[in-house]
CSV table of C-alpha atoms in Angstrom, one decimal:
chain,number,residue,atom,x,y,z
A,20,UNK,CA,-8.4,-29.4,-36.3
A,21,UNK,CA,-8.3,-29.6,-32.5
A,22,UNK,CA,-11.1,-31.9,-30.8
A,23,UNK,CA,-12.0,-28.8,-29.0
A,24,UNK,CA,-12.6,-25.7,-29.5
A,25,UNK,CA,-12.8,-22.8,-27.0
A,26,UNK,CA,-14.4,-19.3,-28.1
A,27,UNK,CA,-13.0,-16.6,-27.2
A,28,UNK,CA,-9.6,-17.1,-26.1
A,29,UNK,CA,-9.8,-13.8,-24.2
A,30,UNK,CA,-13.0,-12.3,-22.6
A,31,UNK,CA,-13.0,-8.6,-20.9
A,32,UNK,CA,-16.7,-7.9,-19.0
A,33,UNK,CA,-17.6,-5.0,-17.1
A,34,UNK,CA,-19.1,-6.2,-13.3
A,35,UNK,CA,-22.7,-7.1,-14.0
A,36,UNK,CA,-22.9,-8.6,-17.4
A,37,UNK,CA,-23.6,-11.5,-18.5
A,38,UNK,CA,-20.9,-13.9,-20.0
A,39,UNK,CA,-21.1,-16.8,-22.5
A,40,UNK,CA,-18.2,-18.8,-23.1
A,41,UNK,CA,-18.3,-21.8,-25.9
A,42,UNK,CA,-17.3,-24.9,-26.2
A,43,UNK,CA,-17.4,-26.8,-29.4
A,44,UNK,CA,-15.7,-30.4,-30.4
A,45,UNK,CA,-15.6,-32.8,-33.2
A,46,UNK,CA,-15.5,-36.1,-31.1
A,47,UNK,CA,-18.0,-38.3,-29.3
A,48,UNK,CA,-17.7,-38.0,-25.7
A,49,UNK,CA,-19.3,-39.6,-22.7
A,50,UNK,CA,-19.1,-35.7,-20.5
A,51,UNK,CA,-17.8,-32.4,-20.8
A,52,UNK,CA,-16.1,-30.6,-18.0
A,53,UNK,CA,-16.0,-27.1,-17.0
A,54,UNK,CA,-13.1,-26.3,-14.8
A,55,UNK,CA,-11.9,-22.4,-13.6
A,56,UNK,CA,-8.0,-21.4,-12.8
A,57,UNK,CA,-7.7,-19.0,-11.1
A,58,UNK,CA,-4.1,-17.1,-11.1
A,59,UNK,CA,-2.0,-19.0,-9.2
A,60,UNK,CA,-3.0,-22.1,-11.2
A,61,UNK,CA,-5.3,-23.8,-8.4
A,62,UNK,CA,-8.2,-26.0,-10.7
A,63,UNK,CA,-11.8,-26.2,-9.7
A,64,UNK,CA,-13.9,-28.7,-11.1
A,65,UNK,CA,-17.1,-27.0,-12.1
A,66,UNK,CA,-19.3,-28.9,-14.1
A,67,UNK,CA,-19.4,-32.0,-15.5
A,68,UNK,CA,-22.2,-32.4,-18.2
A,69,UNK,CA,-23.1,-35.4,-19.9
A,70,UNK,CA,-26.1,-33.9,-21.3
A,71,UNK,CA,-29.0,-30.5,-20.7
A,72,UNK,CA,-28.4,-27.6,-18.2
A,73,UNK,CA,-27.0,-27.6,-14.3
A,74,UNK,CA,-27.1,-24.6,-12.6
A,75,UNK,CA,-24.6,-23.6,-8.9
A,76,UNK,CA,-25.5,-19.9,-7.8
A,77,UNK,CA,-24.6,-17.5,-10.6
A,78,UNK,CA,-23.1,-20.0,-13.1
A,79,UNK,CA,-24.9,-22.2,-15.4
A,80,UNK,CA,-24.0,-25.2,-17.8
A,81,UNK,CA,-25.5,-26.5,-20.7
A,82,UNK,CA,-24.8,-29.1,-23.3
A,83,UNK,CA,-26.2,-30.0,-26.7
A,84,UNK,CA,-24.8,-33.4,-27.8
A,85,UNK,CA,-26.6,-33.6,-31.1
A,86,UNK,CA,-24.8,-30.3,-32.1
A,87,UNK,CA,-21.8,-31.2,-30.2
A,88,UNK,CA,-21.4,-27.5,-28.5
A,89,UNK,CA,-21.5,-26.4,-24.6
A,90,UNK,CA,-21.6,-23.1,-23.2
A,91,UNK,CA,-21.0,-22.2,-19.5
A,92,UNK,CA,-22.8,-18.8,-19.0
A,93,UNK,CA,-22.1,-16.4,-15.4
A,94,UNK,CA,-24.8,-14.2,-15.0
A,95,UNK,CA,-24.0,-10.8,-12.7
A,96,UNK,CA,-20.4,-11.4,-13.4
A,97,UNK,CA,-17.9,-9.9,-10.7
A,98,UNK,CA,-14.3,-9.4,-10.6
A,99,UNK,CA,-13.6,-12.5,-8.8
A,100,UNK,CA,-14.9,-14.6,-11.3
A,101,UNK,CA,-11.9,-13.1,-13.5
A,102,UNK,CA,-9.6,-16.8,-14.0
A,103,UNK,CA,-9.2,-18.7,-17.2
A,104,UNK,CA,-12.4,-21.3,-18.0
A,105,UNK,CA,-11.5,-24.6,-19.6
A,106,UNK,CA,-13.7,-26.8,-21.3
A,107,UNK,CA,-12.7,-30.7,-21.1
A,108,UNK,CA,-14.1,-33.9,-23.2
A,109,UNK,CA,-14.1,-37.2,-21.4
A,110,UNK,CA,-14.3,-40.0,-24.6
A,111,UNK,CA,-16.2,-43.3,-23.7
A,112,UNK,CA,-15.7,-46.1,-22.2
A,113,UNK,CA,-13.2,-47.0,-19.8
A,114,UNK,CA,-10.5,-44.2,-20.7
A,115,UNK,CA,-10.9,-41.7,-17.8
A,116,UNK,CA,-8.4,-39.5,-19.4
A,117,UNK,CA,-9.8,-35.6,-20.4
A,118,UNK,CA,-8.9,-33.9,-23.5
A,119,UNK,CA,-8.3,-30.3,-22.2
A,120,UNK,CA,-8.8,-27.1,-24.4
A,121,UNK,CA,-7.0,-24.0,-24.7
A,122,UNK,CA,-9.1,-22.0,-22.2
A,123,UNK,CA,-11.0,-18.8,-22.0
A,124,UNK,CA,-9.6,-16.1,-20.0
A,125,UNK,CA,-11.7,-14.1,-18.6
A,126,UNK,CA,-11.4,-10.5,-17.2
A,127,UNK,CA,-14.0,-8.7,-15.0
A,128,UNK,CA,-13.5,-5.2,-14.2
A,129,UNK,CA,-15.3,-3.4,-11.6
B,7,UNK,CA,-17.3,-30.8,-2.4
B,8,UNK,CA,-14.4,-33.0,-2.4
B,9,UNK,CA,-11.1,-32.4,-1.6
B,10,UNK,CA,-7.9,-33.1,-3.1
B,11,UNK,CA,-4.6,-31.9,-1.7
B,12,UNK,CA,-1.0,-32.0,-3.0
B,13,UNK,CA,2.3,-31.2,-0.9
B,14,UNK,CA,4.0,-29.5,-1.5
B,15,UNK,CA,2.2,-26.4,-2.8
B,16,UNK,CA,6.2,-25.5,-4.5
B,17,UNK,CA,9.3,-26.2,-4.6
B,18,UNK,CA,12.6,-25.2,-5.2
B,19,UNK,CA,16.0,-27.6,-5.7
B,20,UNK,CA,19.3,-28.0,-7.3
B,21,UNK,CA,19.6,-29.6,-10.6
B,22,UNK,CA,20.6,-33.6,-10.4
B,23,UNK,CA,17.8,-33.9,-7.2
B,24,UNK,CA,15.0,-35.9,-7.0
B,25,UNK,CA,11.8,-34.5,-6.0
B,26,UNK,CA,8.7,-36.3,-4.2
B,27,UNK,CA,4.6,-35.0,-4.7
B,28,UNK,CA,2.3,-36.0,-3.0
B,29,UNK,CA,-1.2,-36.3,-3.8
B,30,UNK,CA,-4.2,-37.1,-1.5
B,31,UNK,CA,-7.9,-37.6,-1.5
B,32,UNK,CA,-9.4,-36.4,1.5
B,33,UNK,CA,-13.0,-37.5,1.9
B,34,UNK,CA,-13.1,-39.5,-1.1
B,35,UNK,CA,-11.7,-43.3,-2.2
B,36,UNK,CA,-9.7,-42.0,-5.7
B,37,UNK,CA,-10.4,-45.4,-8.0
B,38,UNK,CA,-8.0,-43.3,-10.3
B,39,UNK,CA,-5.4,-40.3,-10.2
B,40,UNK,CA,-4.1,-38.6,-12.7
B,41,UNK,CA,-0.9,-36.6,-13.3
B,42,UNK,CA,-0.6,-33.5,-15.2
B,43,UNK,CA,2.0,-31.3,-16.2
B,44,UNK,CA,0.9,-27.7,-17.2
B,45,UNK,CA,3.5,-25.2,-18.7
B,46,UNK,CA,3.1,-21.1,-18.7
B,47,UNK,CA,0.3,-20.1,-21.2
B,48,UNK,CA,-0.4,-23.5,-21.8
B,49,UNK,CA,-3.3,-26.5,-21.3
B,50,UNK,CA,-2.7,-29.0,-19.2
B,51,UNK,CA,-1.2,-32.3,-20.5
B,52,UNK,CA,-1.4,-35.7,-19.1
B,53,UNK,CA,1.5,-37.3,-18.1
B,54,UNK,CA,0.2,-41.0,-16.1
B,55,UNK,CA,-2.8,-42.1,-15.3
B,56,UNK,CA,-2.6,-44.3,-12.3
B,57,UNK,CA,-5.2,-46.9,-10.4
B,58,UNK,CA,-4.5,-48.0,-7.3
B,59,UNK,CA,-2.3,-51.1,-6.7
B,60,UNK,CA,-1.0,-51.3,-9.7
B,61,UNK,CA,1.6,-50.0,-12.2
B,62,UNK,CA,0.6,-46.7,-13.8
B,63,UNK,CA,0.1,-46.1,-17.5
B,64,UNK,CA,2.0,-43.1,-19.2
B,65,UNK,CA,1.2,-41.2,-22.4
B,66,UNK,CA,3.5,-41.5,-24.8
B,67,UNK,CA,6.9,-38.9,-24.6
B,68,UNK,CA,6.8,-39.1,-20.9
B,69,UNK,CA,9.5,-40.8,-19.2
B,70,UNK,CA,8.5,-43.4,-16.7
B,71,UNK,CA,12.2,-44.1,-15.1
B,72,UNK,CA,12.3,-40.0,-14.9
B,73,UNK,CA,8.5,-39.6,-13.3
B,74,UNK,CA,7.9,-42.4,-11.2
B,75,UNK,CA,4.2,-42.7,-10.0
B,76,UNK,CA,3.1,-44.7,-6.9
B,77,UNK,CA,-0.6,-45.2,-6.0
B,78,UNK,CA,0.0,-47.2,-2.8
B,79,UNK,CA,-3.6,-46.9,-1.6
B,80,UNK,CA,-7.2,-45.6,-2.4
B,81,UNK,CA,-5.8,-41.7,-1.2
B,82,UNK,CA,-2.6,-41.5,-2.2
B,83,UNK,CA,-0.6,-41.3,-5.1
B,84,UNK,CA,3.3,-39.9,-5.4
B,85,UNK,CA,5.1,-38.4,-8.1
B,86,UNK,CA,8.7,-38.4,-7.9
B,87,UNK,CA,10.6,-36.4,-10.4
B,88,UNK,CA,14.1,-38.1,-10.9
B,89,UNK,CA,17.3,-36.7,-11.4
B,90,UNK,CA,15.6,-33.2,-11.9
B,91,UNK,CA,16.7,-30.8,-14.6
B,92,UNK,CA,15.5,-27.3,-15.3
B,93,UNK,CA,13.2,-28.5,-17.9
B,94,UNK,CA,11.0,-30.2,-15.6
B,95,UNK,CA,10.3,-26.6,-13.9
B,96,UNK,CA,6.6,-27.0,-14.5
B,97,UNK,CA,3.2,-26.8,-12.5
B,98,UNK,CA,2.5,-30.2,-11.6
B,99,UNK,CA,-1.3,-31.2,-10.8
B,100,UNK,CA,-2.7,-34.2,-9.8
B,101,UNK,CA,-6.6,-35.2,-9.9
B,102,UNK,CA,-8.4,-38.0,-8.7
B,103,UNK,CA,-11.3,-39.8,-9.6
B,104,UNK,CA,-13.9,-41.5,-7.4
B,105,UNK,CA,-17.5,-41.9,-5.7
B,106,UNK,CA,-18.5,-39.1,-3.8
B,107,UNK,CA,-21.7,-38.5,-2.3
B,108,UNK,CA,-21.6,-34.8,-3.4
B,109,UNK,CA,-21.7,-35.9,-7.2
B,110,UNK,CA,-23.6,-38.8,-6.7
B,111,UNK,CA,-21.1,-40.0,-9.7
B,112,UNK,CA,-18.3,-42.5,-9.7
B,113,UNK,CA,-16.7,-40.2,-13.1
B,114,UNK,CA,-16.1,-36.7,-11.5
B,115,UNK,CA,-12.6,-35.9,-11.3
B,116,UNK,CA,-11.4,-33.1,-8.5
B,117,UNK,CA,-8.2,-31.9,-9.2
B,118,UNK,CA,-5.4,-30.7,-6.2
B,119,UNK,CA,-4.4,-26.8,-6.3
B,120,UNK,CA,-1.1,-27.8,-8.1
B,121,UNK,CA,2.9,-27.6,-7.1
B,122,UNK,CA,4.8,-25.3,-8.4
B,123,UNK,CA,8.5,-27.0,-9.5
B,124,UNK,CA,11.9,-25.1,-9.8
B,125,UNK,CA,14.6,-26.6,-11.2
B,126,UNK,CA,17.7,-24.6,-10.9
């Protein structure tokens, strides 16, 4: 079993909805990354959670450590937010090093 | 937020070549970089993680003597991929770790937009 667990691998959203994407993992972790690719393959960083909810404009982050599960929600979703979403665990201490999973890409249409 | 930039954005050479990238905090003092390598369809995979001023510290299957990593200050780390052979032809990206003001956190890791490597 993978330490993480992305859900779904492939999202397809009409402009406007609402979009959940999941993150669940098996390990303990000091935070959990969100991180967009757009086509092209440029990464932006984000979120990084190490527990509760943050919020930047449309998108929104929560974490529930006890239950070991994270969800990045984009409410009014538009084309451009089309780009694959990828949820990463950073373990404890002094190891830096992130644990990527497979990603979620989603698709927008207008 | 902060900035992280890698040169070149791609490149193109002739098997047997050696092949330098360059990765560079720009607002930010990067305690740590790392290196990744990320192949089509798939997630990225860490090759070195690297602290400046001192030697860096590969996962295991990566070649050090074939990706050799230098973090000569608190900005800038290279990658030089040695001897290249089509099977490196990868997307390479770098990200570093470091204090920034915006994050208020010394853990958040910004990653560079990537080079694109072709090994013909």
């Amino acid at each position: 079993k993978n330490e993480v667990e992305q859900s779904p691998q492939n999202l397809t959203a009409q402009e406007g909805e609402f979009i959940t994407i999941n993150c669940s993992y098996s390990v303990g972790i000091s935070a959990l990354h969100w991180l967009q690719q757009h086509p092209g393959g440029g990464i932006v960083s984000l979120f990084m959670l190490s527990s509760g909810k943050k919020k930047h404009g449309r998108l929104i982050a929560t974490i529930n450590i006890q239950e070991k599960h994270s969800s990045l929600h984009i409410t009014a979703s538009h084309p451009r937010d089309s780009a694959v979403y990828i949820c990463a665990l950073r373990s404890g201490g002094s190891n830096y090093k992130l644990t990527f999973g497979k990603g979620t890409l989603l698709t927008v249409n207008p | 937020g902060a900035v992280v930039s890698q040169h070149p954005s791609w490149v193109i050479c002739k098997s047997g070549t050696s092949v330098k990238i360059e990765c560079r905090s720009l607002d930010f003092q990067a305690t740590t970089m790392f290196w990744y390598r990320q192949f089509p369809k798939q997630s990225l995979m860490l090759m070195a993680t690297s602290n400046e001023g001192s030697k860096a510290t590969y996962e295991q299957g990566v070649e050090k003597d074939k990706f050799l990593i230098n973090h000569a200050s608190l900005t800038l780390s290279t990658l030089t991929v040695t001897s290249a052979h089509p099977e490196d032809s990868s997307f390479y990206i770098c990200s570093a770790r470091g204090f920034t003001w915006t994050s208020g956190d010394y853990n958040e890791q910004f990653f560079g937009p990537g080079t694109r490597l072709t090994v013909l």
